[in-house]
Structures are given as structure tokens and as C-alpha cells.
JSON list of C-alpha atoms in Angstrom, two decimals:
[
{"chain": "M", "resi": 1, "resn": "UNK", "atom": "CA", "xyz": [59.97, -34.07, -13.38]},
{"chain": "M", "resi": 2, "resn": "UNK", "atom": "CA", "xyz": [61.32, -32.51, -10.11]},
{"chain": "M", "resi": 3, "resn": "UNK", "atom": "CA", "xyz": [59.40, -29.20, -10.53]},
{"chain": "M", "resi": 4, "resn": "UNK", "atom": "CA", "xyz": [55.64, -31.21, -11.43]},
{"chain": "M", "resi": 5, "resn": "UNK", "atom": "CA", "xyz": [56.20, -33.24, -8.06]},
{"chain": "M", "resi": 6, "resn": "UNK", "atom": "CA", "xyz": [57.15, -30.53, -6.08]},
{"chain": "M", "resi": 7, "resn": "UNK", "atom": "CA", "xyz": [53.88, -28.72, -7.10]},
{"chain": "M", "resi": 8, "resn": "UNK", "atom": "CA", "xyz": [51.98, -31.98, -7.05]},
{"chain": "M", "resi": 9, "resn": "UNK", "atom": "CA", "xyz": [53.42, -32.32, -3.35]},
{"chain": "M", "resi": 10, "resn": "UNK", "atom": "CA", "xyz": [51.53, -29.42, -1.22]},
{"chain": "M", "resi": 11, "resn": "UNK", "atom": "CA", "xyz": [48.22, -29.65, -3.42]},
{"chain": "M", "resi": 12, "resn": "UNK", "atom": "CA", "xyz": [48.62, -33.48, -2.09]},
{"chain": "M", "resi": 13, "resn": "UNK", "atom": "CA", "xyz": [49.12, -33.00, 1.55]},
{"chain": "M", "resi": 14, "resn": "UNK", "atom": "CA", "xyz": [46.64, -29.88, 1.11]},
{"chain": "M", "resi": 15, "resn": "UNK", "atom": "CA", "xyz": [43.67, -32.66, 0.15]},
{"chain": "M", "resi": 16, "resn": "UNK", "atom": "CA", "xyz": [44.70, -35.50, 2.81]},
{"chain": "M", "resi": 17, "resn": "UNK", "atom": "CA", "xyz": [44.39, -32.24, 5.89]},
{"chain": "M", "resi": 18, "resn": "UNK", "atom": "CA", "xyz": [41.05, -31.59, 4.68]},
{"chain": "M", "resi": 19, "resn": "UNK", "atom": "CA", "xyz": [39.99, -35.18, 4.40]},
{"chain": "M", "resi": 20, "resn": "UNK", "atom": "CA", "xyz": [41.43, -35.89, 8.51]},
{"chain": "M", "resi": 21, "resn": "UNK", "atom": "CA", "xyz": [39.85, -31.94, 9.33]},
{"chain": "M", "resi": 22, "resn": "UNK", "atom": "CA", "xyz": [36.36, -33.50, 7.70]},
{"chain": "M", "resi": 23, "resn": "UNK", "atom": "CA", "xyz": [36.40, -36.78, 9.29]},
{"chain": "M", "resi": 24, "resn": "UNK", "atom": "CA", "xyz": [37.35, -35.36, 12.04]},
{"chain": "M", "resi": 25, "resn": "UNK", "atom": "CA", "xyz": [33.75, -33.01, 12.42]},
{"chain": "M", "resi": 26, "resn": "UNK", "atom": "CA", "xyz": [32.14, -36.13, 11.39]},
{"chain": "M", "resi": 27, "resn": "UNK", "atom": "CA", "xyz": [33.46, -38.11, 14.45]},
{"chain": "M", "resi": 28, "resn": "UNK", "atom": "CA", "xyz": [33.08, -35.29, 16.31]},
{"chain": "M", "resi": 29, "resn": "UNK", "atom": "CA", "xyz": [28.66, -34.54, 15.63]},
{"chain": "M", "resi": 30, "resn": "UNK", "atom": "CA", "xyz": [28.38, -38.29, 15.81]},
{"chain": "M", "resi": 31, "resn": "UNK", "atom": "CA", "xyz": [29.37, -38.57, 19.47]},
{"chain": "M", "resi": 32, "resn": "UNK", "atom": "CA", "xyz": [27.88, -35.15, 20.74]},
{"chain": "M", "resi": 33, "resn": "UNK", "atom": "CA", "xyz": [23.88, -36.24, 18.60]},
{"chain": "M", "resi": 34, "resn": "UNK", "atom": "CA", "xyz": [24.64, -39.97, 20.08]},
{"chain": "M", "resi": 35, "resn": "UNK", "atom": "CA", "xyz": [25.04, -38.17, 23.69]},
{"chain": "M", "resi": 36, "resn": "UNK", "atom": "CA", "xyz": [21.59, -36.34, 22.76]},
{"chain": "M", "resi": 37, "resn": "UNK", "atom": "CA", "xyz": [18.51, -38.98, 23.40]},
{"chain": "M", "resi": 38, "resn": "UNK", "atom": "CA", "xyz": [16.17, -36.24, 22.68]},
{"chain": "M", "resi": 39, "resn": "UNK", "atom": "CA", "xyz": [15.55, -34.49, 19.57]},
{"chain": "M", "resi": 40, "resn": "UNK", "atom": "CA", "xyz": [16.01, -30.97, 19.59]},
{"chain": "M", "resi": 41, "resn": "UNK", "atom": "CA", "xyz": [12.42, -28.80, 19.89]},
{"chain": "M", "resi": 42, "resn": "UNK", "atom": "CA", "xyz": [11.06, -27.55, 17.27]},
{"chain": "M", "resi": 43, "resn": "UNK", "atom": "CA", "xyz": [11.04, -23.68, 16.43]},
{"chain": "M", "resi": 44, "resn": "UNK", "atom": "CA", "xyz": [8.10, -22.18, 18.44]},
{"chain": "M", "resi": 45, "resn": "UNK", "atom": "CA", "xyz": [6.73, -19.53, 15.63]},
{"chain": "M", "resi": 46, "resn": "UNK", "atom": "CA", "xyz": [3.17, -17.63, 16.43]},
{"chain": "M", "resi": 47, "resn": "UNK", "atom": "CA", "xyz": [0.48, -19.71, 14.85]},
{"chain": "M", "resi": 48, "resn": "UNK", "atom": "CA", "xyz": [-0.53, -17.56, 11.68]},
{"chain": "M", "resi": 49, "resn": "UNK", "atom": "CA", "xyz": [-4.71, -17.91, 11.11]},
{"chain": "M", "resi": 50, "resn": "UNK", "atom": "CA", "xyz": [-5.66, -19.93, 8.48]},
{"chain": "M", "resi": 51, "resn": "UNK", "atom": "CA", "xyz": [-6.76, -18.51, 5.44]},
{"chain": "M", "resi": 52, "resn": "UNK", "atom": "CA", "xyz": [-10.02, -20.31, 3.71]},
{"chain": "M", "resi": 53, "resn": "UNK", "atom": "CA", "xyz": [-8.12, -19.75, 0.64]},
{"chain": "M", "resi": 54, "resn": "UNK", "atom": "CA", "xyz": [-4.01, -19.32, -0.60]},
{"chain": "M", "resi": 55, "resn": "UNK", "atom": "CA", "xyz": [-3.69, -15.02, -1.49]},
{"chain": "M", "resi": 56, "resn": "UNK", "atom": "CA", "xyz": [-3.04, -16.52, -5.02]},
{"chain": "M", "resi": 57, "resn": "UNK", "atom": "CA", "xyz": [-6.67, -18.10, -5.36]},
{"chain": "M", "resi": 58, "resn": "UNK", "atom": "CA", "xyz": [-8.02, -15.59, -3.74]},
{"chain": "M", "resi": 59, "resn": "UNK", "atom": "CA", "xyz": [-6.60, -13.15, -6.10]},
{"chain": "M", "resi": 60, "resn": "UNK", "atom": "CA", "xyz": [-8.10, -15.68, -8.90]},
{"chain": "M", "resi": 61, "resn": "UNK", "atom": "CA", "xyz": [-11.20, -15.88, -7.34]},
{"chain": "M", "resi": 62, "resn": "UNK", "atom": "CA", "xyz": [-11.77, -12.24, -7.79]},
{"chain": "M", "resi": 63, "resn": "UNK", "atom": "CA", "xyz": [-10.01, -11.28, -11.29]},
{"chain": "M", "resi": 64, "resn": "UNK", "atom": "CA", "xyz": [-11.85, -13.93, -13.21]},
{"chain": "M", "resi": 65, "resn": "UNK", "atom": "CA", "xyz": [-15.39, -12.81, -11.49]},
{"chain": "M", "resi": 66, "resn": "UNK", "atom": "CA", "xyz": [-14.55, -9.31, -12.25]},
{"chain": "M", "resi": 67, "resn": "UNK", "atom": "CA", "xyz": [-13.16, -10.09, -15.71]},
{"chain": "M", "resi": 68, "resn": "UNK", "atom": "CA", "xyz": [-16.54, -12.52, -16.50]},
{"chain": "M", "resi": 69, "resn": "UNK", "atom": "CA", "xyz": [-18.84, -9.56, -15.69]},
{"chain": "M", "resi": 70, "resn": "UNK", "atom": "CA", "xyz": [-16.93, -7.06, -18.34]},
{"chain": "M", "resi": 71, "resn": "UNK", "atom": "CA", "xyz": [-17.30, -9.72, -20.66]},
{"chain": "M", "resi": 72, "resn": "UNK", "atom": "CA", "xyz": [-20.83, -9.88, -19.27]},
{"chain": "M", "resi": 73, "resn": "UNK", "atom": "CA", "xyz": [-21.27, -6.07, -19.65]},
{"chain": "M", "resi": 74, "resn": "UNK", "atom": "CA", "xyz": [-20.09, -6.05, -22.77]},
{"chain": "M", "resi": 75, "resn": "UNK", "atom": "CA", "xyz": [-21.34, -8.04, -25.01]},
{"chain": "M", "resi": 76, "resn": "UNK", "atom": "CA", "xyz": [-25.21, -8.00, -22.41]},
{"chain": "M", "resi": 77, "resn": "UNK", "atom": "CA", "xyz": [-24.53, -10.99, -22.58]},
{"chain": "M", "resi": 78, "resn": "UNK", "atom": "CA", "xyz": [-24.67, -12.35, -18.89]},
{"chain": "M", "resi": 79, "resn": "UNK", "atom": "CA", "xyz": [-25.55, -16.44, -19.03]},
{"chain": "M", "resi": 80, "resn": "UNK", "atom": "CA", "xyz": [-21.95, -16.89, -18.70]},
{"chain": "M", "resi": 81, "resn": "UNK", "atom": "CA", "xyz": [-21.53, -15.26, -15.57]},
{"chain": "M", "resi": 82, "resn": "UNK", "atom": "CA", "xyz": [-24.38, -16.50, -14.27]},
{"chain": "M", "resi": 83, "resn": "UNK", "atom": "CA", "xyz": [-23.69, -20.28, -15.48]},
{"chain": "M", "resi": 84, "resn": "UNK", "atom": "CA", "xyz": [-20.50, -20.58, -13.47]},
{"chain": "M", "resi": 85, "resn": "UNK", "atom": "CA", "xyz": [-22.16, -19.66, -10.66]},
{"chain": "M", "resi": 86, "resn": "UNK", "atom": "CA", "xyz": [-23.07, -21.64, -7.45]},
{"chain": "M", "resi": 87, "resn": "UNK", "atom": "CA", "xyz": [-27.08, -23.63, -8.31]},
{"chain": "M", "resi": 88, "resn": "UNK", "atom": "CA", "xyz": [-28.31, -21.12, -4.98]},
{"chain": "M", "resi": 89, "resn": "UNK", "atom": "CA", "xyz": [-27.13, -18.33, -7.36]},
{"chain": "M", "resi": 90, "resn": "UNK", "atom": "CA", "xyz": [-28.39, -19.34, -10.51]},
{"chain": "M", "resi": 91, "resn": "UNK", "atom": "CA", "xyz": [-31.76, -20.39, -9.04]},
{"chain": "M", "resi": 92, "resn": "UNK", "atom": "CA", "xyz": [-32.27, -16.92, -8.13]},
{"chain": "M", "resi": 93, "resn": "UNK", "atom": "CA", "xyz": [-30.96, -15.30, -10.52]},
{"chain": "M", "resi": 94, "resn": "UNK", "atom": "CA", "xyz": [-31.81, -15.12, -14.64]},
{"chain": "M", "resi": 95, "resn": "UNK", "atom": "CA", "xyz": [-29.31, -13.75, -16.94]},
{"chain": "M", "resi": 96, "resn": "UNK", "atom": "CA", "xyz": [-32.09, -10.40, -17.47]},
{"chain": "M", "resi": 97, "resn": "UNK", "atom": "CA", "xyz": [-31.61, -10.33, -13.55]},
{"chain": "M", "resi": 98, "resn": "UNK", "atom": "CA", "xyz": [-28.24, -9.64, -14.22]},
{"chain": "M", "resi": 99, "resn": "UNK", "atom": "CA", "xyz": [-27.81, -7.34, -16.79]},
{"chain": "M", "resi": 100, "resn": "UNK", "atom": "CA", "xyz": [-30.79, -5.27, -15.11]},
{"chain": "M", "resi": 101, "resn": "UNK", "atom": "CA", "xyz": [-28.98, -5.11, -12.19]},
{"chain": "M", "resi": 102, "resn": "UNK", "atom": "CA", "xyz": [-25.30, -4.28, -13.76]},
{"chain": "M", "resi": 103, "resn": "UNK", "atom": "CA", "xyz": [-27.54, -1.86, -16.06]},
{"chain": "M", "resi": 104, "resn": "UNK", "atom": "CA", "xyz": [-25.21, 1.67, -14.99]},
{"chain": "M", "resi": 105, "resn": "UNK", "atom": "CA", "xyz": [-21.36, -0.61, -16.02]},
{"chain": "M", "resi": 106, "resn": "UNK", "atom": "CA", "xyz": [-23.28, -1.11, -18.87]},
{"chain": "M", "resi": 107, "resn": "UNK", "atom": "CA", "xyz": [-24.67, 2.22, -19.89]},
{"chain": "M", "resi": 108, "resn": "UNK", "atom": "CA", "xyz": [-21.26, 4.10, -18.36]},
{"chain": "M", "resi": 109, "resn": "UNK", "atom": "CA", "xyz": [-19.59, 1.90, -20.66]},
{"chain": "M", "resi": 110, "resn": "UNK", "atom": "CA", "xyz": [-17.22, 1.52, -17.69]},
{"chain": "M", "resi": 111, "resn": "UNK", "atom": "CA", "xyz": [-14.19, -0.78, -18.64]},
{"chain": "M", "resi": 112, "resn": "UNK", "atom": "CA", "xyz": [-13.67, -3.08, -15.60]},
{"chain": "M", "resi": 113, "resn": "UNK", "atom": "CA", "xyz": [-9.57, -4.67, -17.55]},
{"chain": "M", "resi": 114, "resn": "UNK", "atom": "CA", "xyz": [-7.97, -2.61, -15.17]},
{"chain": "M", "resi": 115, "resn": "UNK", "atom": "CA", "xyz": [-8.70, -5.44, -12.41]},
{"chain": "M", "resi": 116, "resn": "UNK", "atom": "CA", "xyz": [-6.91, -8.10, -14.94]},
{"chain": "M", "resi": 117, "resn": "UNK", "atom": "CA", "xyz": [-3.59, -6.26, -14.51]},
{"chain": "M", "resi": 118, "resn": "UNK", "atom": "CA", "xyz": [-3.62, -3.96, -10.63]},
{"chain": "M", "resi": 119, "resn": "UNK", "atom": "CA", "xyz": [-3.69, -5.58, -7.40]},
{"chain": "M", "resi": 120, "resn": "UNK", "atom": "CA", "xyz": [-6.15, -5.42, -5.36]},
{"chain": "M", "resi": 121, "resn": "UNK", "atom": "CA", "xyz": [-6.75, -4.34, -1.79]},
{"chain": "M", "resi": 122, "resn": "UNK", "atom": "CA", "xyz": [-8.69, -6.48, 0.73]},
{"chain": "M", "resi": 123, "resn": "UNK", "atom": "CA", "xyz": [-10.42, -4.80, 3.14]},
{"chain": "M", "resi": 124, "resn": "UNK", "atom": "CA", "xyz": [-10.26, -7.81, 5.43]},
{"chain": "M", "resi": 125, "resn": "UNK", "atom": "CA", "xyz": [-8.38, -11.40, 4.68]},
{"chain": "M", "resi": 126, "resn": "UNK", "atom": "CA", "xyz": [-10.55, -13.72, 2.78]},
{"chain": "M", "resi": 127, "resn": "UNK", "atom": "CA", "xyz": [-13.23, -15.36, 5.23]},
{"chain": "M", "resi": 128, "resn": "UNK", "atom": "CA", "xyz": [-15.66, -17.78, 5.95]},
{"chain": "M", "resi": 129, "resn": "UNK", "atom": "CA", "xyz": [-19.31, -16.67, 7.00]},
{"chain": "M", "resi": 130, "resn": "UNK", "atom": "CA", "xyz": [-21.54, -18.07, 9.93]},
{"chain": "M", "resi": 131, "resn": "UNK", "atom": "CA", "xyz": [-23.23, -20.20, 6.48]},
{"chain": "M", "resi": 132, "resn": "UNK", "atom": "CA", "xyz": [-19.28, -21.16, 5.62]},
{"chain": "M", "resi": 133, "resn": "UNK", "atom": "CA", "xyz": [-18.95, -18.96, 2.46]},
{"chain": "M", "resi": 134, "resn": "UNK", "atom": "CA", "xyz": [-16.23, -17.11, 1.07]},
{"chain": "M", "resi": 135, "resn": "UNK", "atom": "CA", "xyz": [-16.40, -13.57, 1.80]},
{"chain": "M", "resi": 136, "resn": "UNK", "atom": "CA", "xyz": [-13.25, -11.23, -0.48]},
{"chain": "M", "resi": 137, "resn": "UNK", "atom": "CA", "xyz": [-13.88, -7.57, -0.23]},
{"chain": "M", "resi": 138, "resn": "UNK", "atom": "CA", "xyz": [-11.90, -4.92, -0.83]},
{"chain": "M", "resi": 139, "resn": "UNK", "atom": "CA", "xyz": [-11.05, -2.37, -4.46]},
{"chain": "M", "resi": 140, "resn": "UNK", "atom": "CA", "xyz": [-8.87, -2.05, -6.93]},
{"chain": "M", "resi": 141, "resn": "UNK", "atom": "CA", "xyz": [-6.93, 1.68, -6.24]},
{"chain": "M", "resi": 142, "resn": "UNK", "atom": "CA", "xyz": [-7.88, 2.36, -9.87]},
{"chain": "M", "resi": 143, "resn": "UNK", "atom": "CA", "xyz": [-8.42, 6.42, -10.99]},
{"chain": "M", "resi": 144, "resn": "UNK", "atom": "CA", "xyz": [-10.10, 8.40, -10.99]},
{"chain": "M", "resi": 145, "resn": "UNK", "atom": "CA", "xyz": [-12.48, 5.80, -10.39]},
{"chain": "M", "resi": 146, "resn": "UNK", "atom": "CA", "xyz": [-11.87, 2.97, -7.81]},
{"chain": "M", "resi": 147, "resn": "UNK", "atom": "CA", "xyz": [-13.28, -0.30, -8.10]},
{"chain": "M", "resi": 148, "resn": "UNK", "atom": "CA", "xyz": [-15.07, -1.56, -5.35]},
{"chain": "M", "resi": 149, "resn": "UNK", "atom": "CA", "xyz": [-15.71, -5.13, -5.28]},
{"chain": "M", "resi": 150, "resn": "UNK", "atom": "CA", "xyz": [-17.63, -7.71, -2.02]},
{"chain": "M", "resi": 151, "resn": "UNK", "atom": "CA", "xyz": [-18.17, -11.15, -3.54]},
{"chain": "M", "resi": 152, "resn": "UNK", "atom": "CA", "xyz": [-19.06, -14.21, -1.80]},
{"chain": "M", "resi": 153, "resn": "UNK", "atom": "CA", "xyz": [-18.59, -17.35, -2.69]},
{"chain": "M", "resi": 154, "resn": "UNK", "atom": "CA", "xyz": [-19.83, -21.33, -2.38]},
{"chain": "M", "resi": 155, "resn": "UNK", "atom": "CA", "xyz": [-17.88, -24.19, -2.03]},
{"chain": "M", "resi": 156, "resn": "UNK", "atom": "CA", "xyz": [-19.63, -26.63, -4.83]},
{"chain": "M", "resi": 157, "resn": "UNK", "atom": "CA", "xyz": [-17.90, -30.58, -5.24]},
{"chain": "M", "resi": 158, "resn": "UNK", "atom": "CA", "xyz": [-14.98, -28.28, -4.01]},
{"chain": "M", "resi": 159, "resn": "UNK", "atom": "CA", "xyz": [-14.86, -25.55, -5.86]},
{"chain": "M", "resi": 160, "resn": "UNK", "atom": "CA", "xyz": [-15.37, -21.44, -4.42]},
{"chain": "M", "resi": 161, "resn": "UNK", "atom": "CA", "xyz": [-18.36, -20.97, -6.91]},
{"chain": "M", "resi": 162, "resn": "UNK", "atom": "CA", "xyz": [-19.74, -17.50, -7.13]},
{"chain": "M", "resi": 163, "resn": "UNK", "atom": "CA", "xyz": [-22.94, -16.42, -4.55]},
{"chain": "M", "resi": 164, "resn": "UNK", "atom": "CA", "xyz": [-23.15, -13.06, -4.40]},
{"chain": "M", "resi": 165, "resn": "UNK", "atom": "CA", "xyz": [-21.64, -10.09, -6.39]},
{"chain": "M", "resi": 166, "resn": "UNK", "atom": "CA", "xyz": [-21.57, -6.34, -5.19]},
{"chain": "M", "resi": 167, "resn": "UNK", "atom": "CA", "xyz": [-19.47, -3.50, -7.58]},
{"chain": "M", "resi": 168, "resn": "UNK", "atom": "CA", "xyz": [-19.17, 0.54, -7.46]},
{"chain": "M", "resi": 169, "resn": "UNK", "atom": "CA", "xyz": [-17.47, 2.68, -8.82]},
{"chain": "M", "resi": 170, "resn": "UNK", "atom": "CA", "xyz": [-17.15, 5.58, -6.43]},
{"chain": "M", "resi": 171, "resn": "UNK", "atom": "CA", "xyz": [-14.89, 8.83, -7.21]},
{"chain": "M", "resi": 172, "resn": "UNK", "atom": "CA", "xyz": [-10.65, 7.93, -6.00]},
{"chain": "M", "resi": 173, "resn": "UNK", "atom": "CA", "xyz": [-9.62, 9.30, -3.00]},
{"chain": "M", "resi": 174, "resn": "UNK", "atom": "CA", "xyz": [-7.23, 12.34, -3.64]},
{"chain": "M", "resi": 175, "resn": "UNK", "atom": "CA", "xyz": [-3.82, 11.58, -3.66]},
{"chain": "M", "resi": 176, "resn": "UNK", "atom": "CA", "xyz": [-1.77, 12.01, -0.24]},
{"chain": "M", "resi": 177, "resn": "UNK", "atom": "CA", "xyz": [0.53, 14.37, -0.10]},
{"chain": "M", "resi": 178, "resn": "UNK", "atom": "CA", "xyz": [3.68, 12.05, 0.22]},
{"chain": "M", "resi": 179, "resn": "UNK", "atom": "CA", "xyz": [3.41, 11.24, -3.59]},
{"chain": "M", "resi": 180, "resn": "UNK", "atom": "CA", "xyz": [3.19, 14.79, -4.69]},
{"chain": "M", "resi": 181, "resn": "UNK", "atom": "CA", "xyz": [5.86, 17.19, -4.09]},
{"chain": "M", "resi": 182, "resn": "UNK", "atom": "CA", "xyz": [5.68, 20.73, -2.46]},
{"chain": "M", "resi": 183, "resn": "UNK", "atom": "CA", "xyz": [5.22, 23.44, -4.72]},
{"chain": "M", "resi": 184, "resn": "UNK", "atom": "CA", "xyz": [8.70, 24.99, -3.28]},
{"chain": "M", "resi": 185, "resn": "UNK", "atom": "CA", "xyz": [10.33, 22.25, -3.61]},
{"chain": "M", "resi": 186, "resn": "UNK", "atom": "CA", "xyz": [13.62, 22.69, -5.64]},
{"chain": "M", "resi": 187, "resn": "UNK", "atom": "CA", "xyz": [14.07, 20.54, -8.43]},
{"chain": "M", "resi": 188, "resn": "UNK", "atom": "CA", "xyz": [17.37, 18.41, -8.87]},
{"chain": "M", "resi": 189, "resn": "UNK", "atom": "CA", "xyz": [17.84, 19.38, -12.21]},
{"chain": "M", "resi": 190, "resn": "UNK", "atom": "CA", "xyz": [19.49, 22.35, -13.35]},
{"chain": "M", "resi": 191, "resn": "UNK", "atom": "CA", "xyz": [20.31, 24.13, -16.22]},
{"chain": "M", "resi": 192, "resn": "UNK", "atom": "CA", "xyz": [23.42, 22.96, -18.35]},
{"chain": "M", "resi": 193, "resn": "UNK", "atom": "CA", "xyz": [26.65, 25.84, -18.11]},
{"chain": "M", "resi": 194, "resn": "UNK", "atom": "CA", "xyz": [28.28, 27.02, -20.78]}
]
């Protein structure tokens, strides 16, 4: 039993010492706070410009719109794209008008499915134009053709609904020289030695 007591005694001493140290720290902190009548000033960070939508909302609006267009192109039925749009867009565009407007994409069987996985590159941050319309402009860096988009959304009942759409598929720019190794670069792997 004596061995057990000698092992417990140092542990109890450590616990008591820690408790005393904690009590002193709390007392010092409390007295320091009591002496200071003024609250500490909040840190000053540069103000970030307020975006009209979050990055996640912008990504959702871009992808859902282009994937709905992709479904319309595949089926030839543009009524869902039209019906999900803002009332002003619906008033100006019939499903037949939309089919005519996207004839080239449909004729070429250009599939926009890659927008579901690729990350869009925005040309400008999301912004409200003078008419309070949300503008999302950019491209998907797909190859061999990239997908350019210019989308406008109108706030209807606190929902952003499609008001204008432009999609183009130009040739993607050539890859940068940094992405491809120079022709005279040494290979890092070597043949096994006998």
C-alpha cells in the first residue's frame, strides 16, 4: 500500500498546483477586465464589396440555366427553359423563338454537359446592372471549344429568374507554354540498369 500512496501523492500535488494556477490566471484576467471601462476596439479590415449573390448562388444559376438549355437542345423542347424564366422573358420569347435562336447548337449536337463538372471562369464578379438585373458573364475553359455565357437574371418574388441568355462556343485558346514541357527537356525516368 505504501507504494500506491507514494504514486498518488505526486499526482494529487500536480492537480492542486494546476487548480491554483488556473485560479490565479482567472483572477488576474478578471481584474484586468474590470480596470478597463472601454471595450476593445474591433479589428479594422478593408470592406469587401457586397456581391448581389454568393459564389454558390452564382454557380447554381449558371449551371442550372445552361443544363436546362442543354436539355432543351437535346429534346428540341424549349418550353421548360421558357417557363422557368422571368415573366418579361416569357412575354418576349415563345418556345419556337428559343428553338430558332439555338438552332446552331442543336444542329451541331453541341453538348453542354461539361458545365455540370467544370468550374466557370467569371469575366467580372456578379453585379447588378442599372436596371437591377443580375449579370453573370464568363466562360467554361473546355476543349477544343470553350463555352462562353452571358446571363441576365431578374428578381421575381425573391428568386433570380432568367431574363437574357447568350451562349457561344468559340475555339479554345491554345494552351500556355507552361502547361507543355519543352521538346528538349530531360525525362525524369531512366531505363533500368542491368
